[in-house]
XYZ file of C-alpha atoms in Angstrom:
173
model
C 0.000 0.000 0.000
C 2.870 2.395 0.884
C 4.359 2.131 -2.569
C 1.199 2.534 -4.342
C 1.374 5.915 -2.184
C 4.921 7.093 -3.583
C 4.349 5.744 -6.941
C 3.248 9.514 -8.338
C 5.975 10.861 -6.725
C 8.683 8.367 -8.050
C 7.102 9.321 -11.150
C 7.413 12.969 -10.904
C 11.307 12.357 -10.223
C 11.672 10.231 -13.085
C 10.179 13.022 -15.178
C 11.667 15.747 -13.407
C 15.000 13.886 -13.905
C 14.587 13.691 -17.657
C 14.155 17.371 -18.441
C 16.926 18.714 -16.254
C 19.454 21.059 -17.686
C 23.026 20.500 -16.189
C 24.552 24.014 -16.197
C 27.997 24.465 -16.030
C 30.009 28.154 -15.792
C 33.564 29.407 -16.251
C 34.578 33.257 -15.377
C 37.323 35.868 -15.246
C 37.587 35.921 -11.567
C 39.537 39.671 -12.074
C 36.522 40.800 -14.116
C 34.149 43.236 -12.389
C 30.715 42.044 -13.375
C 29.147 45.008 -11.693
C 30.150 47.861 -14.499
C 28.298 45.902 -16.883
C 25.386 47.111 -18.141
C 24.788 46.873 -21.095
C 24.588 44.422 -24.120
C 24.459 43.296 -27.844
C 24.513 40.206 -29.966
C 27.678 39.171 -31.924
C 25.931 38.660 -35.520
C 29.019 36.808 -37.499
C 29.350 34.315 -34.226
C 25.869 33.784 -34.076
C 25.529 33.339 -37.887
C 28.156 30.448 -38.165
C 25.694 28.628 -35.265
C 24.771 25.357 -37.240
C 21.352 25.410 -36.131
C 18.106 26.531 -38.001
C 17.480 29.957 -38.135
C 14.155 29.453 -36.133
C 16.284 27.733 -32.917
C 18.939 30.513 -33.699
C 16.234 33.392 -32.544
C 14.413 31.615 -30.025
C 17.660 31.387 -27.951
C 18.375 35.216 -28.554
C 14.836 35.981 -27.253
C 15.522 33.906 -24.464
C 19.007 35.491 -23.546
C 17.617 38.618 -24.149
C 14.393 38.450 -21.583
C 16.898 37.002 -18.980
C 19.415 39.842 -19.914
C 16.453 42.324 -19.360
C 15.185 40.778 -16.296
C 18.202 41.890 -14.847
C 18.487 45.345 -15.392
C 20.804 45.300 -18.536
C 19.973 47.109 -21.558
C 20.195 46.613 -25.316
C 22.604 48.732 -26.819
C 24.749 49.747 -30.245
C 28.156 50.592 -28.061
C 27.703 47.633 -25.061
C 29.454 46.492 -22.439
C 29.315 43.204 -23.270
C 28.638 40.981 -26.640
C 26.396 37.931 -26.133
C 27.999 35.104 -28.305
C 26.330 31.540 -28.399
C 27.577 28.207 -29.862
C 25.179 25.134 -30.069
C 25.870 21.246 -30.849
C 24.086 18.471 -30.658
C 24.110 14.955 -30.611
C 22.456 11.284 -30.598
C 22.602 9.649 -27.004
C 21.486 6.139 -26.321
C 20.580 4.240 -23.421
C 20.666 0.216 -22.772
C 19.544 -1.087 -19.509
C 18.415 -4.358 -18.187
C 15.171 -4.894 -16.915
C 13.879 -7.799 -14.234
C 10.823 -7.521 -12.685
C 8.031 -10.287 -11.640
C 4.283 -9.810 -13.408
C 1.467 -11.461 -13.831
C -0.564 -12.494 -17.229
C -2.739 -14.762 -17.199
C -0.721 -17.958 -19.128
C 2.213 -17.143 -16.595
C 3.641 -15.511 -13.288
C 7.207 -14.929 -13.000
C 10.441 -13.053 -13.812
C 10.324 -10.748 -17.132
C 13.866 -10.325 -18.538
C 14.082 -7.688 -21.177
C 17.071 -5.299 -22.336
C 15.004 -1.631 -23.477
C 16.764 0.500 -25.488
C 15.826 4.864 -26.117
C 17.053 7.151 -28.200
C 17.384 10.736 -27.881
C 18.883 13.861 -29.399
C 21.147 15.903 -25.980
C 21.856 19.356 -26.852
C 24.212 21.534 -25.680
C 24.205 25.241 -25.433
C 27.062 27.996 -24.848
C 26.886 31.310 -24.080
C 29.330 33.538 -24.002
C 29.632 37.321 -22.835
C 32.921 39.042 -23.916
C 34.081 42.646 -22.571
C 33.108 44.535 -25.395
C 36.418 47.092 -24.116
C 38.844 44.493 -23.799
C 37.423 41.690 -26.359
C 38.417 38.964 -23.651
C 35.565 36.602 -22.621
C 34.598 37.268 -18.984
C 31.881 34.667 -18.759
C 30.666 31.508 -19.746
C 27.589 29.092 -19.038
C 27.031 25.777 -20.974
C 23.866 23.990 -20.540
C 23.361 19.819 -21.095
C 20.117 18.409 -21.795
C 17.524 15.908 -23.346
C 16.615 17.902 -26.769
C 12.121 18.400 -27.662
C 11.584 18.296 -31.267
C 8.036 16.974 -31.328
C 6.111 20.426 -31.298
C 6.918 24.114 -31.517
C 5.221 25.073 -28.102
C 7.691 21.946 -26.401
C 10.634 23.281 -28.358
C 10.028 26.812 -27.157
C 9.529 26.322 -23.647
C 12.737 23.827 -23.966
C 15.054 26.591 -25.052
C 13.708 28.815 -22.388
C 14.428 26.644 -19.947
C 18.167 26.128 -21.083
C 18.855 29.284 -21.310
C 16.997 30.275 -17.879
C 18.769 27.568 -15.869
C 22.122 28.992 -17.692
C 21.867 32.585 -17.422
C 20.602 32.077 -13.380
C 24.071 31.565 -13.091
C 25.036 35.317 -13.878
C 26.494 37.232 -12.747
C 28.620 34.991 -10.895
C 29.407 36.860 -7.566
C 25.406 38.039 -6.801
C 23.790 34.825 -6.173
């Protein structure tokens, strides 16, 4: 009875688990993150992105809200210049599965090796000190890719970059 209680929940992780975003981040620890205000997109870097043009601007629009959200502004002479770099690739998994169920010819162990497919994708951004051209900051996210629908897709890349960018500045949070 208990397990038929946490059964939901276990669910939920398993789900939960699936659509994570690992975020990684690298910095210039002598960079002052505080005089930046400012921003603008690197249009050759973000050009040469092999990804379709459609992907290409929903990750933009995403950068940009989050950008936004936190007080920076657009501009033509910026403090920083918002560079991104995308790859993808095909990921499978093999595990073995043993478990006991019942049909009605037969009760016992079920041996079975399940195999999935899916596409991971991985995401850069990186902000360069527009003064300086050095890069000052990076994030890199890691995830399970959507491709079945535009709504999934779009949420999907929001949530990359979201989970990324909560990782800037570095020193605030």
């Amino acid at each position: 009875m208990k397990l038929i209680k946490f059964l939901p929940l276990a669910l939920l992780f398993m789900v939960a688990s699936c659509s994570s975003v690992k975020v990684a981040t690298d910095y210039d620890t002598k960079a002052d993150f505080s005089q930046y205000k400012t921003f603008a997109f690197y249009k050759k870097g973000v050009d040469k992105v092999d990804i379709s043009d459609l992907d290409k601007r929903r990750i933009l629009r995403a950068i940009e809200s989050e950008l936004l959200a936190q007080g920076m502004t657009k501009s033509e002479n910026p403090d920083v210049i918002v560079n991104i770099f995308a790859k993808s690739s095909k990921k499978i998994n093999i595990y073995n599965d043993y478990n006991y169920f019942w049909r009605p010819w037969y009760y016992g162990p079920n041996f079975g090796t399940h195999i999935s497919q899916y596409n991971e994708g991985t995401l850069f951004i990186d902000l360069i000190d527009n003064q300086k051209k050095e890069l000052v900051w990076q994030g890199i996210g890691r995830g399970a890719l959507t491709m079945n629908n535009v709504e999934k897709k779009e949420a999907r890349i929001k949530e990359f970059v979201g989970e990324i960018m909560a990782k800037y500045p570095p020193f605030e949070k």
